[in-house]
Amino acid sequence: PSQKQLESDIALKLRVANGTHTALAHGLALLKFPNTDVLSTVTGGIWMEFIDSFVAHQVHRAAAPIFGDDETKECWEDWRRRLTHPKFGMSSFFIT
């Protein structure tokens, strides 16, 4: 990939990751879930419903006109798989 493509890919991933982390981390921290590994459990299901809606209504709407609809969807799907992987577990307090 070209330098421009690489920069665009990094910018999109940062928007998706930062937007979703901010939305998730505050709620998880307030409920005393120290890590995102809760997202891979039954309890995490409601959180993923929330974050899927947040991505659809906020993140995707802002990112798709800049980065493309398919690229934005693919980026979120990749990040969602990571967030719901039981071994990924980032610290809720670190990402706030």
Coordinates of N, CA and C in Angstrom, one line a residue:
P1 N 0.8 -1.2 0.0 CA 0.0 0.0 0.0 C 0.9 1.3 0.0
S2 N 0.3 2.3 -0.5 CA 1.0 3.6 -0.6 C 1.0 4.2 0.8
Q3 N 1.8 5.2 1.0 CA 1.9 6.0 2.2 C 0.5 6.6 2.5
K4 N -0.1 7.1 1.5 CA -1.5 7.7 1.7 C -2.5 6.7 2.2
Q5 N -2.5 5.5 1.6 CA -3.4 4.4 2.0 C -3.1 4.0 3.4
L6 N -1.9 3.9 3.8 CA -1.5 3.5 5.1 C -2.0 4.6 6.1
E7 N -1.7 5.8 5.8 CA -2.2 6.9 6.7 C -3.7 6.9 6.9
S8 N -4.4 6.7 5.8 CA -5.9 6.6 5.8 C -6.3 5.4 6.7
D9 N -5.7 4.3 6.5 CA -6.1 3.1 7.3 C -5.8 3.3 8.8
I10 N -4.7 3.9 9.1 CA -4.4 4.2 10.5 C -5.4 5.2 11.1
A11 N -5.8 6.2 10.3 CA -6.7 7.2 10.8 C -8.1 6.6 11.0
L12 N -8.5 5.7 10.2 CA -9.8 5.1 10.3 C -9.8 4.2 11.6
K13 N -8.8 3.4 11.7 CA -8.7 2.5 12.9 C -8.7 3.3 14.2
L14 N -8.0 4.4 14.2 CA -8.0 5.2 15.4 C -9.4 5.8 15.7
R15 N -10.1 6.2 14.7 CA -11.4 6.8 14.9 C -12.3 5.7 15.5
V16 N -12.3 4.5 14.9 CA -13.2 3.5 15.4 C -12.8 3.0 16.8
A17 N -11.5 2.8 17.0 CA -11.0 2.3 18.3 C -11.3 3.4 19.4
N18 N -10.9 4.6 19.1 CA -11.0 5.7 20.1 C -12.5 6.0 20.4
G19 N -13.3 6.0 19.4 CA -14.7 6.3 19.6 C -15.4 5.2 20.4
T20 N -15.1 4.0 20.1 CA -15.8 2.9 20.8 C -15.2 2.7 22.2
H21 N -13.9 2.9 22.4 CA -13.3 2.8 23.7 C -13.9 3.9 24.7
T22 N -14.0 5.1 24.2 CA -14.5 6.1 25.1 C -16.0 5.8 25.5
A23 N -16.8 5.4 24.6 CA -18.2 5.1 24.9 C -18.3 3.9 25.8
L24 N -17.4 2.9 25.7 CA -17.5 1.7 26.5 C -16.8 1.9 27.9
A25 N -15.7 2.5 27.9 CA -14.8 2.5 29.1 C -15.5 3.2 30.2
H26 N -16.1 4.3 30.0 CA -16.7 5.0 31.1 C -17.8 4.2 31.8
G27 N -18.7 3.6 31.0 CA -19.7 2.7 31.5 C -19.2 1.5 32.3
L28 N -18.2 0.9 31.6 CA -17.5 -0.3 32.3 C -16.9 0.1 33.6
A29 N -16.2 1.2 33.6 CA -15.5 1.6 34.8 C -16.5 1.9 35.9
L30 N -17.6 2.6 35.6 CA -18.6 3.0 36.6 C -19.3 1.7 37.2
L31 N -19.4 0.7 36.4 CA -20.0 -0.6 36.9 C -18.9 -1.6 37.4
K32 N -17.7 -1.1 37.6 CA -16.6 -1.8 38.2 C -16.2 -3.0 37.4
F33 N -16.3 -2.9 36.1 CA -15.7 -4.0 35.2 C -14.3 -3.4 34.8
P34 N -13.3 -4.0 35.4 CA -11.9 -3.5 35.1 C -11.4 -3.7 33.7
N35 N -11.9 -4.7 33.0 CA -11.4 -5.0 31.7 C -12.5 -5.2 30.7
T36 N -12.2 -5.1 29.4 CA -13.1 -5.3 28.3 C -13.4 -6.7 28.1
D37 N -12.8 -7.6 28.8 CA -13.1 -9.1 28.7 C -14.5 -9.4 29.0
V38 N -15.2 -8.6 29.7 CA -16.6 -8.8 30.0 C -17.5 -8.8 28.7
L39 N -17.0 -8.2 27.7 CA -17.7 -8.1 26.4 C -17.8 -9.5 25.8
S40 N -17.0 -10.4 26.2 CA -17.1 -11.8 25.6 C -18.1 -12.7 26.4
T41 N -18.7 -12.1 27.4 CA -19.7 -12.9 28.2 C -21.1 -12.6 27.9
V42 N -22.0 -13.3 28.5 CA -23.5 -13.0 28.4 C -23.7 -11.6 28.8
T43 N -23.1 -11.2 29.9 CA -23.3 -9.8 30.4 C -22.9 -8.8 29.4
G44 N -21.9 -9.1 28.7 CA -21.3 -8.2 27.6 C -22.3 -8.0 26.5
G45 N -23.2 -8.9 26.3 CA -24.2 -8.8 25.2 C -24.9 -7.4 25.1
I46 N -25.4 -6.9 26.2 CA -26.0 -5.6 26.3 C -25.1 -4.5 25.9
W47 N -23.8 -4.7 26.3 CA -22.8 -3.7 26.0 C -22.5 -3.6 24.5
M48 N -22.5 -4.8 23.9 CA -22.3 -4.9 22.5 C -23.5 -4.4 21.7
E49 N -24.7 -4.6 22.2 CA -25.8 -4.0 21.5 C -25.7 -2.4 21.5
F50 N -25.3 -1.9 22.7 CA -25.1 -0.5 22.8 C -24.0 0.0 21.9
I51 N -22.9 -0.6 21.8 CA -21.8 -0.1 21.0 C -22.1 -0.3 19.5
D52 N -22.8 -1.4 19.2 CA -23.1 -1.6 17.8 C -24.0 -0.4 17.3
S53 N -25.0 0.0 18.2 CA -25.9 1.1 17.8 C -25.0 2.4 17.8
F54 N -24.1 2.6 18.7 CA -23.3 3.8 18.8 C -22.4 3.9 17.5
V55 N -21.9 2.8 17.1 CA -21.1 2.8 15.8 C -21.9 3.1 14.6
A56 N -23.1 2.5 14.6 CA -24.0 2.7 13.4 C -24.5 4.2 13.3
H57 N -24.8 4.7 14.5 CA -25.4 6.1 14.5 C -24.4 7.2 14.6
Q58 N -23.2 6.9 15.1 CA -22.2 8.0 15.3 C -20.9 7.8 14.5
V59 N -20.2 6.7 14.8 CA -18.9 6.5 14.3 C -19.0 6.3 12.8
H60 N -19.9 5.4 12.3 CA -20.0 5.1 10.9 C -20.4 6.3 10.1
R61 N -21.4 7.0 10.6 CA -21.9 8.2 9.9 C -20.8 9.2 9.7
A62 N -19.9 9.3 10.7 CA -18.9 10.3 10.6 C -17.7 9.8 9.7
A63 N -17.4 8.5 9.8 CA -16.2 8.0 9.1 C -16.5 7.6 7.7
A64 N -17.7 7.1 7.4 CA -17.9 6.5 6.0 C -17.7 7.5 4.9
P65 N -18.2 8.8 5.1 CA -18.0 9.7 4.0 C -16.5 10.0 3.7
I66 N -15.7 9.9 4.7 CA -14.2 10.1 4.5 C -13.5 8.9 4.0
F67 N -13.8 7.7 4.6 CA -13.0 6.5 4.4 C -13.7 5.5 3.5
G68 N -15.0 5.7 3.3 CA -15.8 4.7 2.5 C -16.6 3.8 3.4
D69 N -17.8 3.4 2.8 CA -18.7 2.6 3.6 C -18.2 1.2 3.9
D70 N -17.7 0.5 2.9 CA -17.2 -0.8 3.1 C -15.9 -0.8 4.0
E71 N -15.0 0.1 3.8 CA -13.8 0.1 4.7 C -14.2 0.4 6.1
T72 N -15.2 1.3 6.4 CA -15.6 1.6 7.7 C -16.2 0.4 8.4
K73 N -17.1 -0.3 7.6 CA -17.8 -1.5 8.1 C -16.7 -2.6 8.4
E74 N -15.8 -2.8 7.5 CA -14.7 -3.8 7.7 C -13.9 -3.5 9.0
C75 N -13.6 -2.2 9.1 CA -12.8 -1.8 10.3 C -13.5 -2.1 11.6
W76 N -14.8 -1.8 11.6 CA -15.6 -2.0 12.8 C -15.7 -3.5 13.1
E77 N -16.0 -4.3 12.1 CA -16.1 -5.7 12.2 C -14.8 -6.4 12.8
D78 N -13.7 -5.9 12.3 CA -12.4 -6.4 12.8 C -12.2 -6.0 14.3
W79 N -12.5 -4.8 14.6 CA -12.3 -4.3 16.0 C -13.3 -5.0 16.9
R80 N -14.6 -5.2 16.4 CA -15.6 -5.9 17.2 C -15.1 -7.3 17.6
R81 N -14.6 -8.0 16.6 CA -14.1 -9.3 16.9 C -13.0 -9.3 18.0
R82 N -12.2 -8.3 18.0 CA -11.1 -8.2 19.0 C -11.7 -7.9 20.4
L83 N -12.6 -6.9 20.4 CA -13.3 -6.5 21.6 C -14.0 -7.7 22.3
T84 N -14.6 -8.6 21.5 CA -15.3 -9.7 22.1 C -14.5 -11.0 22.3
H85 N -13.3 -10.9 21.9 CA -12.4 -12.1 22.2 C -12.1 -12.2 23.6
P86 N -12.3 -13.3 24.3 CA -12.1 -13.5 25.7 C -10.7 -13.2 26.2
K87 N -9.7 -13.3 25.3 CA -8.3 -13.1 25.7 C -7.8 -11.6 25.4
F88 N -8.6 -10.8 24.8 CA -8.2 -9.5 24.4 C -8.1 -8.5 25.6
G89 N -9.2 -8.5 26.4 CA -9.3 -7.8 27.6 C -8.4 -6.6 27.9
M90 N -8.7 -5.4 27.4 CA -8.0 -4.2 27.7 C -8.5 -3.6 29.0
S91 N -7.7 -2.9 29.7 CA -8.1 -2.3 30.9 C -9.1 -1.1 30.7
S92 N -10.2 -1.2 31.3 CA -11.2 -0.1 31.2 C -10.7 1.2 31.7
F93 N -9.9 1.1 32.7 CA -9.3 2.3 33.4 C -8.2 2.9 32.5
F94 N -7.4 2.1 31.8 CA -6.4 2.6 31.0 C -6.9 3.4 29.8
I95 N -8.0 2.9 29.2 CA -8.5 3.5 28.0 C -9.4 4.7 28.2
T96 N -9.7 5.0 29.5 CA -10.5 6.2 29.8 C -9.6 7.4 29.8

